[in-house]
Amino acid sequence: MRILLLGSGGREHALAWKIAASPLVTKLWCAPGNAGIAREAECVALDITDHTAVIEFCRSNAVDFVVVGPDAPIAAGIVDDLNAAGFKAFGPTRAAGQLESSKIFTKELCKANQIPTAAFGHFKDAEAAKTYIRQQGAPIVVKADGLAAGKGVVVAMNLEEALAAVDMMFGGGFGAAGAEVVVEEFMQGEEASFFALCDGEHALPLATAQDHKRAFDGDKGPNTGGMGAYSPAPVLTEALCTRIMEEMVKPTLRALKAMGSPYKGVLYAGVMVTKDGPKLVEYNARFGDPECQVLMLRMMSDIVPALIASADGQLKNFSLRWFDDVALTVIMATKGYPGDYGKGSVIEGLDDAADVEGVEIFHAGTRAEGGKILANGGRVLNVCATGKTVTEAQQRAYQAVDRIKWPDGFCRRDIGWQAVAREKAGG
Ligand code: AMP
Ligand code: GLY
């Protein structure tokens, strides 16, 4: 089987690593890829926003299956266009992908199907949004409707912050994504990520993970795309996972099917575990990054038949096996991220780091030049490790981090702290 993977981040390196391990795969390309992905796949300099070019590549290379990594091509309808051209692809159509690309779409769907989530209002003008905020009081959450690279959310602890966020969004702070604004109830609790593979009708729960969105130790500093993750997330007990499947995932699939836009691909539910039970924070129409990296390390089964079964509507009675070990990943980012940062600094010691027991290093923003690995983005490396406990995986990951020589990089030193604290407390 000949597979084309789309994307260039750490998530795609982990997917490429797992797909390349499948005995079913005879050829794997990745567009555009990165220096680490080049170890698993042939990287091709395709512009993936140019759907005609992607389809042409599939035709001339007899590609059997396309796997879409990031959210932007899904929102741009790459799966619709590939399907229309006769190619099979993993991921939702543009209409089904609105679960991620439109917060209002998802909030309305939750309301119509009694899916537990924060109470909300949505507004096309600033005055109406402000009146609602004054009625509700703070803390309160203000969100741009559309995709804003994970940055379109302001969790306002007081009224002034909330009102300023409204002005910023309607003032074009997030571009077109902020043409409509959602205002939601603030939910208190522990947050975790739940993943299910879907085929339009059936859902196969994958595994849970916990991300660390803030830039600095102690969950301080600005929000980022994610600075580290581990799987499984102990806060999502089996009982809670069952509730998430029954109260969120299944009704969502039923609703989308009834609308004529069945959801295929991976459904990523960001869940807040509140004192009233699990509530949906948001849906994403793709694997999380960096959650995907730890999921791939824990998946024992071949992923390729699962991805194909999702695209073919054949997940009923499908099952996947997982390793019992936990997996953890520490993100190394260029200093300055998530703000401005430079590119091109040299990274050394990667082979030495990868020698630590249980360690696997995935690349996010890197490129190779003259036999050297250079930083080429904000999030640059995913230093991952497996272990019997989160404590062990964490120790191994940081042992590897300490072998990497990259003065321009930084990472958090406390990834996994919630689980490590639980382990210290005896479970
Ligand atoms: P989102 O892009 O919707 O995932 O929001 C980004 C982050 O903001 C989430 O991961 C949460 O940590 C936080 N957040 C979003 N909505 C809420 C809410 N209603 N209550 C509390 N925190 C929230
Ligand atoms: N790790 C968060 C995300 O992928 O959106």
Tab-separated table of C-alpha atoms and ligand atoms in Angstrom:
chain	number	residue	atom	x	y	z
A	1	MET	CA	0.000	0.000	0.000
A	2	ARG	CA	1.252	3.485	-0.972
A	3	ILE	CA	0.456	6.201	1.555
A	4	LEU	CA	0.782	9.992	1.516
A	5	LEU	CA	0.800	11.759	4.888
A	6	LEU	CA	0.088	15.504	5.030
A	7	GLY	CA	1.733	17.754	7.620
A	8	SER	CA	5.090	18.706	9.107
A	9	GLY	CA	4.885	18.700	12.895
A	10	GLY	CA	5.683	16.370	15.758
A	11	ARG	CA	2.241	14.795	15.405
A	12	GLU	CA	3.054	13.888	11.804
A	13	HIS	CA	6.481	12.524	12.757
A	14	ALA	CA	4.800	10.208	15.269
A	15	LEU	CA	2.189	9.187	12.673
A	16	ALA	CA	4.901	8.602	10.051
A	17	TRP	CA	6.876	6.475	12.544
A	18	LYS	CA	3.821	4.356	13.324
A	19	ILE	CA	2.601	4.078	9.713
A	20	ALA	CA	6.090	3.196	8.454
A	21	ALA	CA	6.171	0.283	10.923
A	22	SER	CA	3.162	-1.320	9.224
A	23	PRO	CA	3.947	-4.381	7.084
A	24	LEU	CA	1.134	-3.238	4.770
A	25	VAL	CA	3.052	-0.151	3.671
A	26	THR	CA	5.261	-0.389	0.608
A	27	LYS	CA	5.872	3.347	0.199
A	28	LEU	CA	5.321	6.350	2.461
A	29	TRP	CA	5.592	9.995	1.446
A	30	CYS	CA	5.101	13.010	3.666
A	31	ALA	CA	4.289	16.502	2.417
A	32	PRO	CA	6.000	18.692	3.371
A	33	GLY	CA	7.541	16.783	6.327
A	34	ASN	CA	10.611	17.755	8.351
A	35	ALA	CA	14.139	16.526	9.091
A	36	GLY	CA	12.940	13.783	11.453
A	37	ILE	CA	10.099	12.592	9.222
A	38	ALA	CA	12.696	12.124	6.483
A	39	ARG	CA	13.914	9.083	8.459
A	40	GLU	CA	10.520	7.365	8.054
A	41	ALA	CA	9.196	8.699	4.755
A	42	GLU	CA	10.203	10.399	1.553
A	43	CYS	CA	9.486	14.090	2.117
A	44	VAL	CA	7.996	15.940	-0.829
A	45	ALA	CA	7.898	19.708	-1.225
A	46	LEU	CA	4.196	19.870	-2.033
A	47	ASP	CA	2.117	22.926	-1.139
A	48	ILE	CA	-0.712	21.158	0.709
A	49	THR	CA	-2.994	24.190	0.446
A	50	ASP	CA	-2.969	23.542	-3.321
A	51	HIS	CA	-5.469	20.666	-3.523
A	52	THR	CA	-5.015	20.274	-7.272
A	53	ALA	CA	-1.294	19.722	-6.749
A	54	VAL	CA	-1.960	17.140	-4.002
A	55	ILE	CA	-4.410	15.264	-6.243
A	56	GLU	CA	-1.953	15.400	-9.134
A	57	PHE	CA	0.752	13.925	-6.891
A	58	CYS	CA	-1.617	11.102	-5.865
A	59	ARG	CA	-2.414	10.368	-9.519
A	60	SER	CA	1.143	10.344	-10.776
A	61	ASN	CA	2.405	8.245	-7.844
A	62	ALA	CA	-0.519	5.811	-7.598
A	63	VAL	CA	-1.190	6.746	-3.960
A	64	ASP	CA	-3.695	4.372	-2.320
A	65	PHE	CA	-4.455	6.310	0.836
A	66	VAL	CA	-3.933	9.847	2.170
A	67	VAL	CA	-3.637	10.558	5.915
A	68	VAL	CA	-4.334	14.153	6.941
A	69	GLY	CA	-2.512	15.332	10.094
A	70	PRO	CA	-3.370	19.003	10.809
A	71	ASP	CA	-6.637	20.939	11.115
A	72	ALA	CA	-6.096	23.553	8.377
A	73	PRO	CA	-6.366	21.143	5.392
A	74	ILE	CA	-9.464	19.542	6.949
A	75	ALA	CA	-11.141	22.949	7.297
A	76	ALA	CA	-10.095	23.688	3.697
A	77	GLY	CA	-11.891	20.539	2.484
A	78	ILE	CA	-8.909	18.436	1.409
A	79	VAL	CA	-10.772	15.194	2.211
A	80	ASP	CA	-13.795	16.284	0.123
A	81	ASP	CA	-11.536	17.147	-2.813
A	82	LEU	CA	-9.522	13.914	-2.579
A	83	ASN	CA	-12.697	11.829	-2.354
A	84	ALA	CA	-14.220	13.648	-5.326
A	85	ALA	CA	-11.076	12.830	-7.309
A	86	GLY	CA	-11.421	9.151	-6.367
A	87	PHE	CA	-8.831	8.961	-3.559
A	88	LYS	CA	-9.398	7.457	-0.152
A	89	ALA	CA	-8.381	9.674	2.758
A	90	PHE	CA	-8.296	9.557	6.552
A	91	GLY	CA	-10.015	12.538	8.173
A	92	PRO	CA	-13.390	14.289	8.224
A	93	THR	CA	-14.967	16.241	5.400
A	94	ARG	CA	-15.101	19.994	5.685
A	95	ALA	CA	-18.737	19.884	6.870
A	96	ALA	CA	-18.020	17.308	9.597
A	97	GLY	CA	-14.797	19.145	10.482
A	98	GLN	CA	-16.882	22.116	11.589
A	99	LEU	CA	-16.767	20.431	14.991
A	100	GLU	CA	-13.368	22.097	15.196
A	101	SER	CA	-13.535	24.929	12.683
A	102	SER	CA	-16.686	26.521	14.116
A	103	LYS	CA	-17.197	26.793	17.855
A	104	ILE	CA	-20.767	28.011	17.315
A	105	PHE	CA	-21.578	24.935	15.209
A	106	THR	CA	-20.369	22.720	18.062
A	107	LYS	CA	-22.077	24.679	20.816
A	108	GLU	CA	-25.408	24.549	18.943
A	109	LEU	CA	-24.954	20.821	18.317
A	110	CYS	CA	-24.307	20.280	22.037
A	111	LYS	CA	-27.387	22.257	22.962
A	112	ALA	CA	-29.641	20.376	20.532
A	113	ASN	CA	-28.349	16.988	21.752
A	114	GLN	CA	-27.997	17.636	25.504
A	115	ILE	CA	-24.217	17.176	25.383
A	116	PRO	CA	-22.756	18.566	28.626
A	117	THR	CA	-20.724	21.726	27.996
A	118	ALA	CA	-20.408	25.279	29.319
A	119	ALA	CA	-23.485	27.510	29.030
A	120	PHE	CA	-22.922	30.063	26.273
A	121	GLY	CA	-24.131	32.894	24.096
A	122	HIS	CA	-22.855	33.925	20.669
A	123	PHE	CA	-22.736	37.394	19.218
A	124	LYS	CA	-22.111	39.282	16.010
A	125	ASP	CA	-21.691	42.653	17.664
A	126	ALA	CA	-19.639	43.886	20.594
A	127	GLU	CA	-22.400	45.648	22.563
A	128	ALA	CA	-24.609	42.546	22.754
A	129	ALA	CA	-21.614	40.435	23.849
A	130	LYS	CA	-20.724	42.974	26.551
A	131	THR	CA	-24.298	43.140	27.867
A	132	TYR	CA	-24.308	39.334	28.212
A	133	ILE	CA	-20.909	39.397	29.958
A	134	ARG	CA	-22.113	42.033	32.441
A	135	GLN	CA	-25.199	39.905	33.177
A	136	GLN	CA	-23.160	36.729	33.719
A	137	GLY	CA	-20.199	38.214	35.601
A	138	ALA	CA	-16.602	36.940	35.782
A	139	PRO	CA	-14.733	34.612	35.562
A	140	ILE	CA	-15.964	34.071	32.021
A	141	VAL	CA	-14.493	32.832	28.744
A	142	VAL	CA	-14.447	34.731	25.415
A	143	LYS	CA	-13.702	32.824	22.179
A	144	ALA	CA	-13.365	33.716	18.511
A	145	ASP	CA	-15.695	31.492	16.472
A	146	GLY	CA	-13.223	30.327	13.831
A	147	LEU	CA	-9.779	28.731	13.766
A	148	ALA	CA	-7.150	30.915	15.410
A	149	ALA	CA	-4.213	28.497	15.762
A	150	GLY	CA	-5.318	27.561	19.278
A	151	LYS	CA	-4.981	31.149	20.457
A	152	GLY	CA	-8.548	32.441	19.989
A	153	VAL	CA	-9.572	31.964	23.627
A	154	VAL	CA	-9.413	34.412	26.524
A	155	VAL	CA	-10.145	32.983	29.969
A	156	ALA	CA	-11.032	36.259	31.715
A	157	MET	CA	-10.795	36.295	35.494
A	158	ASN	CA	-12.471	39.735	35.730
A	159	LEU	CA	-14.974	41.851	33.795
A	160	GLU	CA	-12.410	44.311	32.414
A	161	GLU	CA	-10.407	41.493	30.828
A	162	ALA	CA	-13.546	39.973	29.305
A	163	LEU	CA	-14.754	43.302	27.864
A	164	ALA	CA	-11.278	44.018	26.455
A	165	ALA	CA	-11.244	40.578	24.807
A	166	VAL	CA	-14.537	41.377	23.065
A	167	ASP	CA	-13.115	44.631	21.701
A	168	MET	CA	-9.916	42.868	20.616
A	169	MET	CA	-11.808	40.133	18.738
A	170	PHE	CA	-14.302	42.423	17.017
A	171	GLY	CA	-11.399	44.788	16.328
A	172	GLY	CA	-9.874	42.060	14.152
A	173	GLY	CA	-7.367	40.698	16.696
A	174	PHE	CA	-7.886	37.187	15.280
A	175	GLY	CA	-8.805	38.241	11.746
A	176	ALA	CA	-11.882	36.654	10.207
A	177	ALA	CA	-11.980	34.027	12.999
A	178	GLY	CA	-13.318	36.752	15.312
A	179	ALA	CA	-16.216	37.965	13.139
A	180	GLU	CA	-18.475	36.134	15.579
A	181	VAL	CA	-17.702	35.602	19.230
A	182	VAL	CA	-18.758	32.948	21.751
A	183	VAL	CA	-19.020	33.826	25.433
A	184	GLU	CA	-19.085	30.853	27.813
A	185	GLU	CA	-19.427	29.946	31.418
A	186	PHE	CA	-16.047	29.334	33.121
A	187	MET	CA	-15.658	25.646	33.982
A	188	GLN	CA	-13.552	24.650	36.982
A	189	GLY	CA	-11.797	21.308	37.017
A	190	GLU	CA	-8.972	19.180	35.633
A	191	GLU	CA	-8.682	19.101	31.853
A	192	ALA	CA	-7.797	16.047	29.755
A	193	SER	CA	-7.911	14.875	26.145
A	194	PHE	CA	-10.039	11.941	24.965
A	195	PHE	CA	-9.617	10.402	21.503
A	196	ALA	CA	-11.963	8.190	19.499
A	197	LEU	CA	-11.602	6.845	15.999
A	198	CYS	CA	-14.853	7.291	14.061
A	199	ASP	CA	-16.199	5.865	10.816
A	200	GLY	CA	-19.334	7.972	10.375
A	201	GLU	CA	-21.386	5.695	12.587
A	202	HIS	CA	-19.232	3.811	15.071
A	203	ALA	CA	-16.602	5.083	17.480
A	204	LEU	CA	-13.617	3.186	18.820
A	205	PRO	CA	-12.167	4.839	21.925
A	206	LEU	CA	-8.378	5.132	21.565
A	207	ALA	CA	-6.692	6.379	24.707
A	208	THR	CA	-6.579	9.393	26.982
A	209	ALA	CA	-3.854	11.967	27.491
A	210	GLN	CA	-3.147	15.161	29.335
A	211	ASP	CA	-1.582	18.166	27.651
A	212	HIS	CA	0.272	21.093	29.266
A	213	LYS	CA	-0.826	24.203	27.401
A	214	ARG	CA	1.022	26.919	29.312
A	215	ALA	CA	4.572	27.852	28.326
A	216	PHE	CA	6.237	27.660	31.751
A	217	ASP	CA	6.527	25.417	34.817
A	218	GLY	CA	3.628	25.409	37.231
A	219	ASP	CA	1.195	26.006	34.343
A	220	LYS	CA	2.262	29.658	34.167
A	221	GLY	CA	2.840	31.958	31.205
A	222	PRO	CA	1.019	32.257	27.891
A	223	ASN	CA	-1.005	29.487	26.221
A	224	THR	CA	0.870	27.478	23.584
A	225	GLY	CA	0.020	24.661	21.193
A	226	GLY	CA	1.117	22.277	23.993
A	227	MET	CA	4.427	21.937	25.868
A	228	GLY	CA	4.197	18.272	26.811
A	229	ALA	CA	1.799	15.401	27.344
A	230	TYR	CA	1.434	11.965	28.810
A	231	SER	CA	-0.897	9.031	28.338
A	232	PRO	CA	-3.007	7.624	29.891
A	233	ALA	CA	-4.539	10.483	31.905
A	234	PRO	CA	-5.497	8.978	35.293
A	235	VAL	CA	-8.148	11.680	35.838
A	236	LEU	CA	-10.180	10.032	33.054
A	237	THR	CA	-11.186	6.852	34.860
A	238	GLU	CA	-12.893	4.028	32.985
A	239	ALA	CA	-16.251	5.215	34.316
A	240	LEU	CA	-15.609	8.742	33.004
A	241	CYS	CA	-14.481	7.399	29.610
A	242	THR	CA	-17.757	5.475	29.357
A	243	ARG	CA	-19.691	8.658	30.174
A	244	ILE	CA	-17.706	10.628	27.555
A	245	MET	CA	-18.523	7.978	24.924
A	246	GLU	CA	-22.225	7.842	25.861
A	247	GLU	CA	-22.859	11.515	26.641
A	248	MET	CA	-20.607	13.184	24.059
A	249	VAL	CA	-19.087	11.056	21.287
A	250	LYS	CA	-22.060	8.844	20.374
A	251	PRO	CA	-24.685	11.630	20.333
A	252	THR	CA	-22.285	13.761	18.266
A	253	LEU	CA	-21.862	11.010	15.667
A	254	ARG	CA	-25.619	10.437	15.535
A	255	ALA	CA	-26.282	14.150	15.079
A	256	LEU	CA	-23.729	14.552	12.279
A	257	LYS	CA	-25.001	11.474	10.479
A	258	ALA	CA	-28.562	12.818	10.693
A	259	MET	CA	-27.339	16.119	9.185
A	260	GLY	CA	-25.920	14.211	6.232
A	261	SER	CA	-22.294	14.893	7.254
A	262	PRO	CA	-21.141	11.682	8.941
A	263	TYR	CA	-17.944	12.157	10.936
A	264	LYS	CA	-14.973	10.021	9.918
A	265	GLY	CA	-11.481	10.384	11.328
A	266	VAL	CA	-10.264	10.936	14.839
A	267	LEU	CA	-12.495	12.907	17.175
A	268	TYR	CA	-10.560	14.662	19.921
A	269	ALA	CA	-12.663	15.819	22.847
A	270	GLY	CA	-11.097	18.333	25.223
A	271	VAL	CA	-12.890	17.515	28.470
A	272	MET	CA	-13.126	19.349	31.790
A	273	VAL	CA	-13.703	17.010	34.714
A	274	THR	CA	-15.926	19.201	36.891
A	275	LYS	CA	-17.661	18.383	40.156
A	276	ASP	CA	-20.812	17.850	38.071
A	277	GLY	CA	-19.121	15.329	35.780
A	278	PRO	CA	-17.298	15.575	32.449
A	279	LYS	CA	-18.077	18.599	30.279
A	280	LEU	CA	-16.922	19.283	26.739
A	281	VAL	CA	-14.449	22.169	26.396
A	282	GLU	CA	-14.027	21.759	22.654
A	283	TYR	CA	-13.822	19.236	19.838
A	284	ASN	CA	-10.907	18.943	17.441
A	285	ALA	CA	-11.175	17.113	14.136
A	286	ARG	CA	-7.650	15.619	14.235
A	287	PHE	CA	-5.124	14.103	16.624
A	288	GLY	CA	-3.769	16.422	19.316
A	289	ASP	CA	-0.208	17.615	19.071
A	290	PRO	CA	1.622	16.556	21.315
A	291	GLU	CA	-0.977	13.996	22.494
A	292	CYS	CA	-0.619	11.981	19.265
A	293	GLN	CA	3.046	11.368	20.016
A	294	VAL	CA	2.320	9.585	23.297
A	295	LEU	CA	-0.656	7.711	21.816
A	296	MET	CA	1.484	6.326	18.981
A	297	LEU	CA	4.123	5.114	21.456
A	298	ARG	CA	1.477	3.196	23.384
A	299	MET	CA	-0.349	1.659	20.415
A	300	MET	CA	0.692	-1.978	19.932
A	301	SER	CA	-1.508	-2.788	16.924
A	302	ASP	CA	-0.794	-1.788	13.357
A	303	ILE	CA	-2.414	1.637	12.874
A	304	VAL	CA	-2.930	1.385	9.126
A	305	PRO	CA	-5.921	-1.027	9.125
A	306	ALA	CA	-7.571	1.172	11.765
A	307	LEU	CA	-7.165	4.334	9.673
A	308	ILE	CA	-8.536	2.543	6.620
A	309	ALA	CA	-11.454	1.091	8.578
A	310	SER	CA	-12.297	4.630	9.701
A	311	ALA	CA	-12.356	5.882	6.102
A	312	ASP	CA	-14.301	2.808	4.906
A	313	GLY	CA	-16.964	2.843	7.620
A	314	GLN	CA	-15.762	-0.515	8.964
A	315	LEU	CA	-14.956	0.176	12.604
A	316	LYS	CA	-17.794	-1.908	13.999
A	317	ASN	CA	-16.187	-4.817	15.920
A	318	PHE	CA	-12.708	-3.386	15.275
A	319	SER	CA	-10.305	-3.418	18.189
A	320	LEU	CA	-6.809	-2.153	18.920
A	321	ARG	CA	-4.257	-3.383	21.436
A	322	TRP	CA	-2.207	-1.052	23.612
A	323	PHE	CA	0.958	-1.400	25.672
A	324	ASP	CA	0.451	-1.095	29.424
A	325	ASP	CA	3.417	1.267	29.753
A	326	VAL	CA	2.748	4.972	30.057
A	327	ALA	CA	4.299	7.432	27.611
A	328	LEU	CA	5.331	11.020	28.204
A	329	THR	CA	6.679	13.737	25.927
A	330	VAL	CA	8.561	16.927	26.697
A	331	ILE	CA	8.450	19.646	24.038
A	332	MET	CA	11.650	21.573	23.394
A	333	ALA	CA	10.848	24.952	21.849
A	334	THR	CA	12.917	27.848	20.565
A	335	LYS	CA	13.405	30.562	23.218
A	336	GLY	CA	10.762	33.234	22.670
A	337	TYR	CA	7.977	30.810	21.701
A	338	PRO	CA	4.971	31.289	21.698
A	339	GLY	CA	6.003	34.874	20.857
A	340	ASP	CA	8.715	35.805	18.353
A	341	TYR	CA	11.672	33.481	17.982
A	342	GLY	CA	14.646	33.037	15.679
A	343	LYS	CA	15.311	30.168	13.293
A	344	GLY	CA	18.428	28.295	12.236
A	345	SER	CA	20.162	27.492	15.564
A	346	VAL	CA	22.105	24.194	15.589
A	347	ILE	CA	20.894	21.236	17.666
A	348	GLU	CA	23.407	18.587	18.752
A	349	GLY	CA	23.411	15.464	20.893
A	350	LEU	CA	20.227	13.929	19.446
A	351	ASP	CA	21.727	10.457	18.899
A	352	ASP	CA	23.165	10.423	22.387
A	353	ALA	CA	19.769	11.454	23.803
A	354	ALA	CA	17.919	8.774	21.830
A	355	ASP	CA	20.149	6.126	23.493
A	356	VAL	CA	18.445	6.588	26.858
A	357	GLU	CA	16.289	3.541	27.595
A	358	GLY	CA	12.681	3.881	26.412
A	359	VAL	CA	13.335	7.166	24.597
A	360	GLU	CA	12.066	8.144	21.147
A	361	ILE	CA	12.622	11.633	19.726
A	362	PHE	CA	10.123	13.074	17.269
A	363	HIS	CA	10.891	16.234	15.326
A	364	ALA	CA	8.436	19.119	15.031
A	365	GLY	CA	10.071	22.236	13.523
A	366	THR	CA	13.458	21.076	12.237
A	367	ARG	CA	15.339	21.036	8.971
A	368	ALA	CA	18.570	19.360	7.909
A	369	GLU	CA	21.437	21.287	6.348
A	370	GLY	CA	24.979	20.122	5.694
A	371	GLY	CA	24.554	17.092	7.944
A	372	LYS	CA	23.326	19.263	10.834
A	373	ILE	CA	19.867	19.548	12.385
A	374	LEU	CA	18.637	23.149	12.634
A	375	ALA	CA	15.693	24.606	14.534
A	376	ASN	CA	13.029	25.726	12.099
A	377	GLY	CA	10.000	26.646	14.198
A	378	GLY	CA	8.516	27.389	17.619
A	379	ARG	CA	7.969	23.860	18.870
A	380	VAL	CA	11.052	21.997	17.629
A	381	LEU	CA	11.550	18.598	19.313
A	382	ASN	CA	9.381	16.075	21.171
A	383	VAL	CA	11.512	14.116	23.587
A	384	CYS	CA	9.345	11.096	24.413
A	385	ALA	CA	9.826	8.200	26.791
A	386	THR	CA	7.875	5.187	27.944
A	387	GLY	CA	8.047	3.706	31.428
A	388	LYS	CA	6.180	1.597	33.963
A	389	THR	CA	5.016	4.778	35.697
A	390	VAL	CA	4.740	8.438	34.762
A	391	THR	CA	7.564	9.080	37.232
A	392	GLU	CA	9.853	6.661	35.359
A	393	ALA	CA	8.885	7.974	31.907
A	394	GLN	CA	9.425	11.535	33.124
A	395	GLN	CA	12.911	10.707	34.482
A	396	ARG	CA	13.906	9.062	31.205
A	397	ALA	CA	12.601	11.934	29.082
A	398	TYR	CA	14.500	14.547	31.108
A	399	GLN	CA	17.653	12.413	31.089
A	400	ALA	CA	17.444	12.552	27.275
A	401	VAL	CA	16.646	16.290	27.286
A	402	ASP	CA	19.814	16.895	29.313
A	403	ARG	CA	21.901	15.204	26.610
A	404	ILE	CA	20.645	17.585	23.916
A	405	LYS	CA	22.923	20.526	23.237
A	406	TRP	CA	20.775	23.390	22.069
A	407	PRO	CA	21.432	26.724	23.847
A	408	ASP	CA	18.580	28.440	21.963
A	409	GLY	CA	15.978	25.956	23.200
A	410	PHE	CA	13.917	25.639	26.364
A	411	CYS	CA	11.421	23.222	27.856
A	412	ARG	CA	9.216	22.848	30.909
A	413	ARG	CA	10.772	20.739	33.690
A	414	ASP	CA	7.471	19.561	35.192
A	415	ILE	CA	5.634	17.679	32.428
A	416	GLY	CA	3.414	15.055	34.040
A	417	TRP	CA	3.299	16.801	37.427
A	418	GLN	CA	-0.342	15.952	38.117
A	419	ALA	CA	0.231	12.217	37.542
A	420	VAL	CA	3.587	12.214	39.362
A	421	ALA	CA	1.864	13.817	42.367
A	422	ARG	CA	-0.832	11.117	42.225
A	423	GLU	CA	1.843	8.396	42.071
A	424	LYS	CA	3.674	9.911	45.067
A	425	ALA	CA	0.400	9.980	46.978
A	426	GLY	CA	0.037	6.273	46.243
A	427	GLY	CA	-2.294	6.216	43.274
B	1	AMP	P1	-10.120	25.896	23.456
B	1	AMP	O1	-9.342	26.462	22.295
B	1	AMP	O2	-11.589	26.046	23.350
B	1	AMP	O3	-9.651	24.515	23.840
B	1	AMP	O4	-9.641	26.730	24.718
B	1	AMP	C1	-8.289	26.803	25.096
B	1	AMP	C2	-8.162	26.566	26.573
B	1	AMP	O5	-8.895	27.538	27.313
B	1	AMP	C3	-8.753	25.235	27.004
B	1	AMP	O6	-7.861	24.197	26.819
B	1	AMP	C4	-9.064	25.496	28.456
B	1	AMP	O7	-7.916	25.340	29.251
B	1	AMP	C5	-9.465	26.930	28.461
B	1	AMP	N1	-10.929	27.023	28.363
B	1	AMP	C6	-11.668	27.055	27.245
B	1	AMP	N2	-12.991	27.123	27.527
B	1	AMP	C7	-13.084	27.127	28.868
B	1	AMP	C8	-14.189	27.215	29.783
B	1	AMP	N3	-15.454	27.331	29.369
B	1	AMP	N4	-13.904	27.197	31.101
B	1	AMP	C9	-12.633	27.127	31.554
B	1	AMP	N5	-11.551	27.053	30.733
B	1	AMP	C10	-11.758	27.080	29.419
B	2	GLY	N1	-2.487	19.757	22.155
B	2	GLY	C1	-3.604	20.556	21.823
B	2	GLY	C2	-4.016	20.486	20.425
B	2	GLY	O1	-3.507	19.717	19.633
B	2	GLY	O2	-4.930	21.223	20.080
